[in-house]
Coordinates of C-alpha atoms and ligand atoms in Angstrom, one line a residue:
Chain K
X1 CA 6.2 -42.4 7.7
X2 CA 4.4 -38.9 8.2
X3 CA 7.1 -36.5 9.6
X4 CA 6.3 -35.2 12.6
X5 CA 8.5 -32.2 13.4
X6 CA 7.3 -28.2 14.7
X7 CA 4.2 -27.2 15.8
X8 CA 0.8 -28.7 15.0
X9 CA 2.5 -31.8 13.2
X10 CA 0.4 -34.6 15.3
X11 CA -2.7 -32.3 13.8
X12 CA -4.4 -32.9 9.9
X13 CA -1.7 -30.7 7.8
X14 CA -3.1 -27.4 7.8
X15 CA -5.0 -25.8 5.5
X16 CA -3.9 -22.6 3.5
X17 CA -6.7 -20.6 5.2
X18 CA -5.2 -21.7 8.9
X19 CA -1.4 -21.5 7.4
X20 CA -2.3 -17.7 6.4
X21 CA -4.1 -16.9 9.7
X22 CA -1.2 -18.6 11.6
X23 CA 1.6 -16.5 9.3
X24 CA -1.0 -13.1 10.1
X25 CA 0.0 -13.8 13.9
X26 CA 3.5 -14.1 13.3
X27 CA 3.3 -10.6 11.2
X28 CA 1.0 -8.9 13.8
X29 CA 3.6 -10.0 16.6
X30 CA 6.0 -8.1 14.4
X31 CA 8.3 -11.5 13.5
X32 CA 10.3 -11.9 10.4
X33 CA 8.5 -15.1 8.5
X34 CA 10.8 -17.7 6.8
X35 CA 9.6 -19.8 4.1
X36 CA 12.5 -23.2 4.1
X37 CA 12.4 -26.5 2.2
X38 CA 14.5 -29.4 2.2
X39 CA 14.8 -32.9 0.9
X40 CA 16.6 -34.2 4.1
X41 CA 14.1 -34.2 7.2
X42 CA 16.4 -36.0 9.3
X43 CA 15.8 -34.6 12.9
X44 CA 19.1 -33.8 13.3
X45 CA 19.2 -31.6 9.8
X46 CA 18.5 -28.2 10.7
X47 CA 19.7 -26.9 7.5
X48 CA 16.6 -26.4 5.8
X49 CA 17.4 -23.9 2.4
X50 CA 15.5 -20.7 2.6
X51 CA 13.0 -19.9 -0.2
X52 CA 14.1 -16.0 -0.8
X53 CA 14.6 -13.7 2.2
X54 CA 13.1 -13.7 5.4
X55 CA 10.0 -11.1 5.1
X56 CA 9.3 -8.7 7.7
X57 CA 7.7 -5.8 6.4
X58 CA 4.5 -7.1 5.5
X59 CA 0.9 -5.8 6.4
X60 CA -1.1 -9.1 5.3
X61 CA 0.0 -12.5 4.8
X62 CA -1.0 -12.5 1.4
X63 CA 2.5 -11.7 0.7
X64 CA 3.6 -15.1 2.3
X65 CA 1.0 -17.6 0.6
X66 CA 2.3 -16.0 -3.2
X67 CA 5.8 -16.5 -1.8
X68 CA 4.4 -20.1 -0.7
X69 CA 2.9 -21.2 -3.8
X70 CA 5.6 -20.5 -5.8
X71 CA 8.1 -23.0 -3.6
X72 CA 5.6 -25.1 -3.2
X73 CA 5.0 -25.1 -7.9
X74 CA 9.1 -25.2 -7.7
X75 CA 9.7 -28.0 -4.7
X76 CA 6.1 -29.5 -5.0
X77 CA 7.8 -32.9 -3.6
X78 CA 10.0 -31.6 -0.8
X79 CA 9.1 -30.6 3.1
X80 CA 8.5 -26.8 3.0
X81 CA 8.4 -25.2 6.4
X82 CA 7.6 -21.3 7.6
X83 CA 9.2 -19.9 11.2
X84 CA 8.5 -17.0 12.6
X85 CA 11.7 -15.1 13.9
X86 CA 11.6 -13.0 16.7
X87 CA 14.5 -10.4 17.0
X88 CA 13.5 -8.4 19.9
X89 CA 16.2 -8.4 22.3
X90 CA 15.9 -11.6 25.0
X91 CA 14.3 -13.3 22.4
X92 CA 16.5 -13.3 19.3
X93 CA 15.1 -16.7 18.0
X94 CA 12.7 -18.7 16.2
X95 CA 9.0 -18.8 18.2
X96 CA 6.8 -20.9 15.9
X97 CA 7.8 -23.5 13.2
X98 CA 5.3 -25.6 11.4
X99 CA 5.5 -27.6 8.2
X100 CA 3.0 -26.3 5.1
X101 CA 4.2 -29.1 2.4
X102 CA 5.2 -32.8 2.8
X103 CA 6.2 -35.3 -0.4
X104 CA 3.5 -37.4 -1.5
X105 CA 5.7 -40.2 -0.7
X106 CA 7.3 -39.9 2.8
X107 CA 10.7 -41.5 4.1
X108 CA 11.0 -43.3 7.1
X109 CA 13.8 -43.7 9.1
X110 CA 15.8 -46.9 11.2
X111 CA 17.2 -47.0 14.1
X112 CA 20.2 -48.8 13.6
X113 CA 22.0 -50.7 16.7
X114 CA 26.1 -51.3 16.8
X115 CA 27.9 -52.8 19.8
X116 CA 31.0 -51.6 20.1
X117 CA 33.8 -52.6 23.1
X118 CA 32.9 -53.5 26.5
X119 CA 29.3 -54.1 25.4
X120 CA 28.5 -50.5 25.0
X121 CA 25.6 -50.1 22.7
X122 CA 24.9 -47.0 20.4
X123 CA 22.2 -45.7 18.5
X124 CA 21.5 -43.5 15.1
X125 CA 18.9 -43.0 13.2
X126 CA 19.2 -43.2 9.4
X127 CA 17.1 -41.7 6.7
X128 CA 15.7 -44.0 4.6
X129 CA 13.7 -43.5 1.5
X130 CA 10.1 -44.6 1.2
X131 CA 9.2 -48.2 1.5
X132 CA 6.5 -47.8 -1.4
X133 CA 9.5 -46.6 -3.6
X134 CA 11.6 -48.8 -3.2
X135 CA 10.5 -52.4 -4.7
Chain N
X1 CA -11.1 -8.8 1.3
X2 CA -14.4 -9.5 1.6
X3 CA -14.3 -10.6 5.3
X4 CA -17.7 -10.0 6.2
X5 CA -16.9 -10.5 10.1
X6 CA -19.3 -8.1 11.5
X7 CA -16.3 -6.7 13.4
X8 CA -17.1 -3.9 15.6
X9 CA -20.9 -4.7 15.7
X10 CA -22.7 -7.4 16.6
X11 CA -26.5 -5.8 15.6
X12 CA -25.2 -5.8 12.3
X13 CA -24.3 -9.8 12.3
X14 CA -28.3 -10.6 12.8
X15 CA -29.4 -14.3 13.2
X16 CA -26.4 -16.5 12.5
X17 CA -29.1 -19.2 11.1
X18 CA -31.2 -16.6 8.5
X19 CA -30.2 -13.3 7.4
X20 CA -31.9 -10.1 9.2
X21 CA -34.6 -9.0 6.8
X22 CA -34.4 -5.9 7.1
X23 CA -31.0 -3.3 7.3
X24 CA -30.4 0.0 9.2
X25 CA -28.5 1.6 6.4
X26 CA -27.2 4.7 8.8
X27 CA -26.0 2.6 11.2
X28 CA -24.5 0.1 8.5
X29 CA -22.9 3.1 7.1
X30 CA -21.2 4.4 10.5
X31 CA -19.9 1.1 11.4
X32 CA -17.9 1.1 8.6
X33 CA -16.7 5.0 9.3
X34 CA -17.5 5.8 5.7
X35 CA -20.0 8.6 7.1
X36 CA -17.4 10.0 8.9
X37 CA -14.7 9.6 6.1
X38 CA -17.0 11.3 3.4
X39 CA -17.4 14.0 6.0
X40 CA -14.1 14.4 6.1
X41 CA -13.0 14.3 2.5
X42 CA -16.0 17.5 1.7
X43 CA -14.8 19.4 4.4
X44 CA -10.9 19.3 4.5
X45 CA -10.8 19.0 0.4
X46 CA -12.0 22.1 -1.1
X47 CA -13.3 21.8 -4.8
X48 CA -13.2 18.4 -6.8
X49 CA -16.9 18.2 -7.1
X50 CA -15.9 15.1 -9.7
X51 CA -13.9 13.8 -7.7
X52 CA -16.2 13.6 -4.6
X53 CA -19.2 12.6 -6.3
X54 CA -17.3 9.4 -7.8
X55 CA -15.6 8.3 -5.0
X56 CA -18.7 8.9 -2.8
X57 CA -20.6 6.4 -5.3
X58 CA -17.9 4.1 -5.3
X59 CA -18.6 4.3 -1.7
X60 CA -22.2 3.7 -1.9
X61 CA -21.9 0.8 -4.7
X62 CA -19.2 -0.9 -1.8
X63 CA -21.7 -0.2 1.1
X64 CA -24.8 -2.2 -0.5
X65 CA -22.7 -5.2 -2.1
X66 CA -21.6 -5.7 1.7
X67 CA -25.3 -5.7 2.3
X68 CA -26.1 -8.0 -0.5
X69 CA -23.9 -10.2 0.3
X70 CA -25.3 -10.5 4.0
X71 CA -28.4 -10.6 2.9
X72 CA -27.7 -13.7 0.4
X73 CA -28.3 -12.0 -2.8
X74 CA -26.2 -12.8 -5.5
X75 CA -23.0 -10.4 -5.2
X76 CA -19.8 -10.4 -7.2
X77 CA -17.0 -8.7 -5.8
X78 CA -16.2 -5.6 -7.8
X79 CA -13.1 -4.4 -9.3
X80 CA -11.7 -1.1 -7.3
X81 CA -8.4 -0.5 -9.5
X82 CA -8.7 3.0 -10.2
X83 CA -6.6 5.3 -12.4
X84 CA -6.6 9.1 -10.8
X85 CA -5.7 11.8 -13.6
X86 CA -4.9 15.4 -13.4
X87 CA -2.8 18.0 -13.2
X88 CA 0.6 18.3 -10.7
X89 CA -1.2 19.1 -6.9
X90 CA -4.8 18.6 -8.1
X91 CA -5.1 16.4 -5.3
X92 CA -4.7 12.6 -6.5
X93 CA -2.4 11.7 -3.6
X94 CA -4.7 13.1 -1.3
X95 CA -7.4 11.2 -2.8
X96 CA -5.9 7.9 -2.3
X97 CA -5.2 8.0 1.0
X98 CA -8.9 9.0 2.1
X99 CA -10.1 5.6 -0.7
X100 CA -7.5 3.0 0.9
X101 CA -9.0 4.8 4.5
X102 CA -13.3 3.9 3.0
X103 CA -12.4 1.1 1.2
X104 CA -10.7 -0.2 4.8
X105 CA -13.3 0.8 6.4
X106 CA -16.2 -1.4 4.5
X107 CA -13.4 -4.3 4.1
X108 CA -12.7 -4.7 1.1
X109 CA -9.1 -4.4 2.1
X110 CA -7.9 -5.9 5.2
X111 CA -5.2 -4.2 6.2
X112 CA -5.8 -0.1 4.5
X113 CA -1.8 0.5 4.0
X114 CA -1.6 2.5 1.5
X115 CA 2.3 1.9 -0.2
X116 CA 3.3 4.9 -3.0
X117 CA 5.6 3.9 -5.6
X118 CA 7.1 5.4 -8.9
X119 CA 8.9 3.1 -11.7
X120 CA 12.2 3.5 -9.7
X121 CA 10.8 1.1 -7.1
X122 CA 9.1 -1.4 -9.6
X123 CA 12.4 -1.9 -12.4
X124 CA 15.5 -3.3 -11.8
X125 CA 18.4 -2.0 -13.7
X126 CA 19.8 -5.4 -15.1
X127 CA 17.8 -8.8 -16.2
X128 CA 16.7 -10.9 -13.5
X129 CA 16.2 -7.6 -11.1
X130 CA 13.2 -6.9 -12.0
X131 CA 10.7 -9.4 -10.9
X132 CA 11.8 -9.8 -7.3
X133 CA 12.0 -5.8 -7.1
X134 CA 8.4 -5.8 -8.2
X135 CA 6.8 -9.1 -6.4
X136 CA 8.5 -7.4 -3.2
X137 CA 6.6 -4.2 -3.6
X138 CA 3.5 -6.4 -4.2
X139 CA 4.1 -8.6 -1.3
X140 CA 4.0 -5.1 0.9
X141 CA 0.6 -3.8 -0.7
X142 CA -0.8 -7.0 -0.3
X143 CA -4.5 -6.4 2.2
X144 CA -3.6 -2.4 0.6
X145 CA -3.8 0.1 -1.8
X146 CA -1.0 0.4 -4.4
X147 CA -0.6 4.0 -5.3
X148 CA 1.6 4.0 -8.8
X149 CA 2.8 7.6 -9.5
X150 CA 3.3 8.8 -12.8
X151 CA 2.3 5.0 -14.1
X152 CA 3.6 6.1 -17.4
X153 CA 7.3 5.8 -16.9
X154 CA 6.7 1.9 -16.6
X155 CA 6.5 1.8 -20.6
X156 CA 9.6 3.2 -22.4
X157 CA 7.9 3.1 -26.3
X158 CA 11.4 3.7 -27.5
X159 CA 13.2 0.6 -26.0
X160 CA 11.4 -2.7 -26.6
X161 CA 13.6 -4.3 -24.3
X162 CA 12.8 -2.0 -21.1
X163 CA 12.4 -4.0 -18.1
X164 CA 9.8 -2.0 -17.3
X165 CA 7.4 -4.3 -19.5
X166 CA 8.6 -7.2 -17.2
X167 CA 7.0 -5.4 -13.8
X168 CA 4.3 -4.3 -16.1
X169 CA 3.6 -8.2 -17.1
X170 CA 3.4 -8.7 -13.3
X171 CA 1.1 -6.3 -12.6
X172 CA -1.6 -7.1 -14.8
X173 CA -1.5 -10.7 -13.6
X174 CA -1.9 -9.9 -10.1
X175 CA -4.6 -7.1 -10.5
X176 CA -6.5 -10.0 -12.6
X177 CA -6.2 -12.9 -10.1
X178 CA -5.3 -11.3 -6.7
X179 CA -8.0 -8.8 -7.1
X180 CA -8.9 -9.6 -3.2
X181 CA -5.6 -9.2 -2.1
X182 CA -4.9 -5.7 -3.4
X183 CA -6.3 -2.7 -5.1
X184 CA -3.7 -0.8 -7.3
X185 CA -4.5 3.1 -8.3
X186 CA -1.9 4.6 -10.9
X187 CA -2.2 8.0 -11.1
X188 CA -0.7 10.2 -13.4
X189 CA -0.7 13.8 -15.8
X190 CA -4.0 13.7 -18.3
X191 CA -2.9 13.3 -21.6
X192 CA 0.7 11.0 -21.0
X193 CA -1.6 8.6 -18.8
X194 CA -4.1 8.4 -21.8
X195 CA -1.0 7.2 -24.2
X196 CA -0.1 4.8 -21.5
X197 CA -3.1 3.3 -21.5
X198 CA -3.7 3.0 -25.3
X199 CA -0.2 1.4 -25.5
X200 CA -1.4 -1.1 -22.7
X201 CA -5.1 -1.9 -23.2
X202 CA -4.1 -4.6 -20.7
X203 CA -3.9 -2.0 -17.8
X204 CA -7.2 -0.1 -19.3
X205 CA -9.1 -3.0 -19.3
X206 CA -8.3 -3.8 -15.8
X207 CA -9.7 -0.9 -14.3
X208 CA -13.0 -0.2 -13.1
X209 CA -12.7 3.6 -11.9
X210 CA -10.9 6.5 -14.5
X211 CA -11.8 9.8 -12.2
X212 CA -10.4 13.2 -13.7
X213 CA -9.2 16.0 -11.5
X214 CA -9.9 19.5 -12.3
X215 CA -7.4 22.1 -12.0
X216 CA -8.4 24.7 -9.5
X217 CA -10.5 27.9 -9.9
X218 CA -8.6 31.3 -8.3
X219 CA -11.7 31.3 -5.8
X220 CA -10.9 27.5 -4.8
X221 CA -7.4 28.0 -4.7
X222 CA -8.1 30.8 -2.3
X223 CA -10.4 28.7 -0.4
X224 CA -7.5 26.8 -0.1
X225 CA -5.0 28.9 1.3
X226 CA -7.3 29.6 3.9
X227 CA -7.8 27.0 4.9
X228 CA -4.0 25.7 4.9
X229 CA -3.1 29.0 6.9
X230 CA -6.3 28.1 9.3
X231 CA -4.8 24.4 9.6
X232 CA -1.6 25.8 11.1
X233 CA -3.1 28.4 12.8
X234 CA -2.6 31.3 11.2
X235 CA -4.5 34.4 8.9
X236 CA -4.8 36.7 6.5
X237 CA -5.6 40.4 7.2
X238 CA -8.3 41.7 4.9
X239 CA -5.1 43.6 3.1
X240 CA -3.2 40.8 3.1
X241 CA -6.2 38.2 1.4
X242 CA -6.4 41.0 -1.4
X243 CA -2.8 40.8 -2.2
X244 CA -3.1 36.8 -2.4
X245 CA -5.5 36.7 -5.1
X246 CA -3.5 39.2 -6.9
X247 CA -0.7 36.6 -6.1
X248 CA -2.8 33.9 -7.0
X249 CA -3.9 35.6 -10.5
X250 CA 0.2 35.8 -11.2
X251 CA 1.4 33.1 -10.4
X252 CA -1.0 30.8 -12.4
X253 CA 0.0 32.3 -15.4
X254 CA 4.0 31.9 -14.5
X255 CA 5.8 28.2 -15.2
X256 CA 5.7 25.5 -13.4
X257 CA 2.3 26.5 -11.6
X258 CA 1.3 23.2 -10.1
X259 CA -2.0 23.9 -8.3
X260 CA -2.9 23.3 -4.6
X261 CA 0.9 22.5 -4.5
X262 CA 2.6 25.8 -5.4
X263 CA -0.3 27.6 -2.7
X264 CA 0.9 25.3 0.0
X265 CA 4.5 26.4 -1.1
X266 CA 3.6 29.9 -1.2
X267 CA 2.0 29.7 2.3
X268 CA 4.4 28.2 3.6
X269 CA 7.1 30.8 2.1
X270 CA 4.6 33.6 3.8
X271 CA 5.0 32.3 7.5
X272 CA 9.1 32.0 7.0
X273 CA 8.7 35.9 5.8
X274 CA 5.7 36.9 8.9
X275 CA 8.5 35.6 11.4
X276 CA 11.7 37.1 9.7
X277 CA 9.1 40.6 10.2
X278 CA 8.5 39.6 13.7
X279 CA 12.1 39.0 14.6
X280 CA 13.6 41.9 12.9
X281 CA 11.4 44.0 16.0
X282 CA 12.9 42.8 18.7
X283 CA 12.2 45.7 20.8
X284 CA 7.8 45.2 21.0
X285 CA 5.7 43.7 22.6
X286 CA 3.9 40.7 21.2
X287 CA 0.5 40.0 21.1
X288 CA -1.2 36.8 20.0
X289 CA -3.1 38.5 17.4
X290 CA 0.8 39.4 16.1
X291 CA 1.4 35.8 15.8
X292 CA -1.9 35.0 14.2
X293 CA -2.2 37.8 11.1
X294 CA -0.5 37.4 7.6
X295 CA 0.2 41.2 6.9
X296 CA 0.2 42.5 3.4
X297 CA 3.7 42.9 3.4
X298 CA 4.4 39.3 3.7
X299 CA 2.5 38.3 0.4
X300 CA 3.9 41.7 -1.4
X301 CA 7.4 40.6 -0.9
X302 CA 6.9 38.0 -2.6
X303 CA 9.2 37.5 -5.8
X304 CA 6.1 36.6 -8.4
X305 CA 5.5 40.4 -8.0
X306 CA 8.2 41.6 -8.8
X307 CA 8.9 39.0 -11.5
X308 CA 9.5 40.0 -15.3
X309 CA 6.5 38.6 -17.7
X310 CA 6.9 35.0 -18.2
X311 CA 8.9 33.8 -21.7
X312 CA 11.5 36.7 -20.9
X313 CA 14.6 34.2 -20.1
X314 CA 13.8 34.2 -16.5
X315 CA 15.0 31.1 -14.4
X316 CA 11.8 30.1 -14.1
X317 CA 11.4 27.7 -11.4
X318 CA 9.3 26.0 -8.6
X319 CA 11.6 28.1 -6.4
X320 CA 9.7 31.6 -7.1
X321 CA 9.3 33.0 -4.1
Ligands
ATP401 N1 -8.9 20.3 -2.7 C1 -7.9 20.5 -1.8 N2 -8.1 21.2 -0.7 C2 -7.1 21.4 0.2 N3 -5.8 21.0 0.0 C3 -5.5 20.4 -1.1 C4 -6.5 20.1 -2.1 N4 -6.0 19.5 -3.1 C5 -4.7 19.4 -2.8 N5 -4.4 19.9 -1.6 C6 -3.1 20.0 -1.0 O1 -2.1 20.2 -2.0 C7 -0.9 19.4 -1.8 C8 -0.6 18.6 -3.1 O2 -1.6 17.6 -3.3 P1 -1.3 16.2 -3.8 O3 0.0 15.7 -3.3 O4 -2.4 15.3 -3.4 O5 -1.3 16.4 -5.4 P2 -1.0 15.4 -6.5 O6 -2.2 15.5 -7.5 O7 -0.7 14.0 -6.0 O8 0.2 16.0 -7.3 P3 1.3 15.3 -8.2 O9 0.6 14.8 -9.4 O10 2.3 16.3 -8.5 O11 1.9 14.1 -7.3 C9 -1.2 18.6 -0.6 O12 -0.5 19.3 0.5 C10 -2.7 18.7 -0.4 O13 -3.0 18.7 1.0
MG402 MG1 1.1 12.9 -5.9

């Protein structure tokens, strides 16, 4: 099932040329850029692990897309994600998240249904791994 | 690097469909500020004939393969990693900053930051320090110029295991295959950086532009101290520019002479001593040609005339006043 989570996710994935003119706006704007991965894209998951420190301090986003293609050569078959962190004051949180890498094969996930006393009925949804993987 | 977004002006951009036949070179020239930068590099940089000369072809060689390319000719982006030799205050630093400013200016670096680092910056001090230390310097030069100082110190020939040869490793690969994102200039002392480069043919190889600074003449390094004393407003007397080249013509043959350098350190040693004579009058009136001259006796008191011969167990030192 193709993940859709962040910004521009119901788009085409992006291309590197539109992931480094996206990352250049978050540098020109003067946010720290986060490059995250993770095996588990369960919505409520947002533990991502950070590839290397957050990088702020950059003049061109070159500096991002090497960072990027060496996660991406390391964690090739995870979701990689980059956010843009702004720490001016009001702020103080993530303004843009988008993901830059998804697993060849996706997971999907169920929605799984229990009734529990006086016919309350509740909901979660469970990760599950790809259908073509499993037989 | 090579965006060739006509940025600032759109006469330059011609038919989006075929290219323009024919090209204004002035005005391709002054959109990309190299006029004015060239200007500016002859006239606040005395001497370096060399030096000019090169970097103004460089600049010429950059200007009509942006044309080329716009024009559809077949264009291959060049190699700009440079290597800037020469004596201590000849200049090189100087010189960087005005290339990272034209080679901004005709794009073939996006950003023109120019980020100066020595070994310190580049090696770690334990395994597995290195690499990051050196990919995080490269990350910040990225769409820039990185200005190496005394290159050199990255290879220790006496310790095979110096780390340095690890950020050296990484250098080479990203000047080969990131040659878009970054130019890198080392710069460094004649002879050591000729060494360096015959015990890493790698670095040599990679390098399109060796440029050689000249010491200074005594008439240049005059010229200069004119013109530093003009930049901050001050000059000499006619007694007092007579006792500079004789201070000049000493202190050139004392140790640790270091060019354009030591005459900015001796002018600015001058001003400290014009005000301590100003001060030590407190009961005159001022004039503005008072604050203006350099008298004689502000270069005469200076120690390099009064200093034994050099080789006579002096302290010799930078700190000669
Ligand atoms: N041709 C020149 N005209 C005017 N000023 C100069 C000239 N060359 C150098 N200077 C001045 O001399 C000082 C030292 O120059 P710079 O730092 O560029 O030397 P350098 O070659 O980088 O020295 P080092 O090798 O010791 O780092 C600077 O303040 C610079 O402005
Ligand atoms: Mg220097």
């Amino acid at each position: 099932m193709r993940l859709t989570q962040g910004c521009f996710s119901f788009l085409p994935d992006l291309t590197d040329d539109q992931i480094y003119k996206q990352v250049q706006y978050c540098l020109a704007n003067g946010w720290a850029v986060n490059i995250e991965f993770t095996d588990d894209p369960h919505p409520r998951n947002t533990y991502w692990e950070m590839w290397g420190l957050p990088m702020f301090d950059l003049s061109d986003a070159a500096g991002v897309m090497m960072e990027l293609a060496e996660c991406r050569r390391v964690y090739g078959d995870r979701y990689i994600r980059i956010s843009g962190f702004d720490s001016s004051h009001g702020w103080e949180s993530v303004r843009i998240s988008f993901l830059v890498n998804r697993p060849a094969q996706e997971p999907y996930f169920a929605l799984e249904r229990q009734e529990v006393a006086g016919r309350v009925v509740r909901y979660a949804t469970r990760l599950c791994p790809s259908r073509e993987a499993t037989p | 690097m090579l965006d060739l977004q006509c940025a600032n002006n759109s006469s330059l951009c011609g038919g989006a469909a075929s290219p323009p036949s024919g090209f204004d070179l002035r005005k391709e020239a002054e959109a990309a500020g190299i006029t004015e930068t060239l200007r500016e590099l002859e006239h606040e940089l005395i001497g370096l004939k060399p030096v000019k000369s090169r970097v103004r072809q460089i600049a010429s060689l950059l200007l009509i393969e942006r044309i080329r390319q716009r024009a559809g000719l077949v264009s291959s982006p060049p190699t700009l990693h440079m290597s800037f030799t020469g004596n201590p205050g000849t200049g090189k630093t100087t010189v960087a900053l005005r290339m990272a400013k034209i080679l901004h200016g005709l794009g073939f670096v996006r950003r023109g930051q120019v980020i100066s680092v020595t070994r310190d910056d580049l090696v770690g001090q334990y395994i597995g320090h290195t690499a990051p230390k050196t990919k995080e310097i490269l990350k910040k030069a990225m769409g820039g110029v990185l200005f190496i100082d005394e290159a050199y110190y990255l290879h220790r020939p006496d310790n095979e295991r110096d780390y340095g040869q690890e950020a050296i490793e990484i250098l080479l690969q990203v000047m080969e295959n990131q040659r878009e994102d970054l130019v890198v200039i080392l710069a460094g002392y004649g002879e050591r950086m000729t060494n360096f480069f015959a015990s890493n043919p790698g670095f040599r190889s990679r390098i399109a532009h060796h440029i050689e600074f000249p010491d200074y003449s005594e008439a240049e390094l005059l010229l200069i101290s004119e013109l530093m004393l003009k930049e901050r407003g001050y000059s000499f007397s006619a007694a007092a520019r007579e006792a500079f080249v004789n201070y000049i013509a000493l202190r050139m043959t004392q140790p640790f002479f270091s060019n354009a350098r030591s005459i900015r350190n001796a002018v600015d040693r001058i001003r400290l001593r014009q005000a301590d004579r100003l001060v030590s009058d407190l009961d005159r009136m001022l004039e503005i040609k008072d604050l203006e001259t350099i008298d004689s006796s502000d270069v005469l008191a200076s120690r390099v005339f009064s200093a034994s011969p050099p080789g006579e167990g002096r302290e010799p030192s930078e700190r000669t006043s």
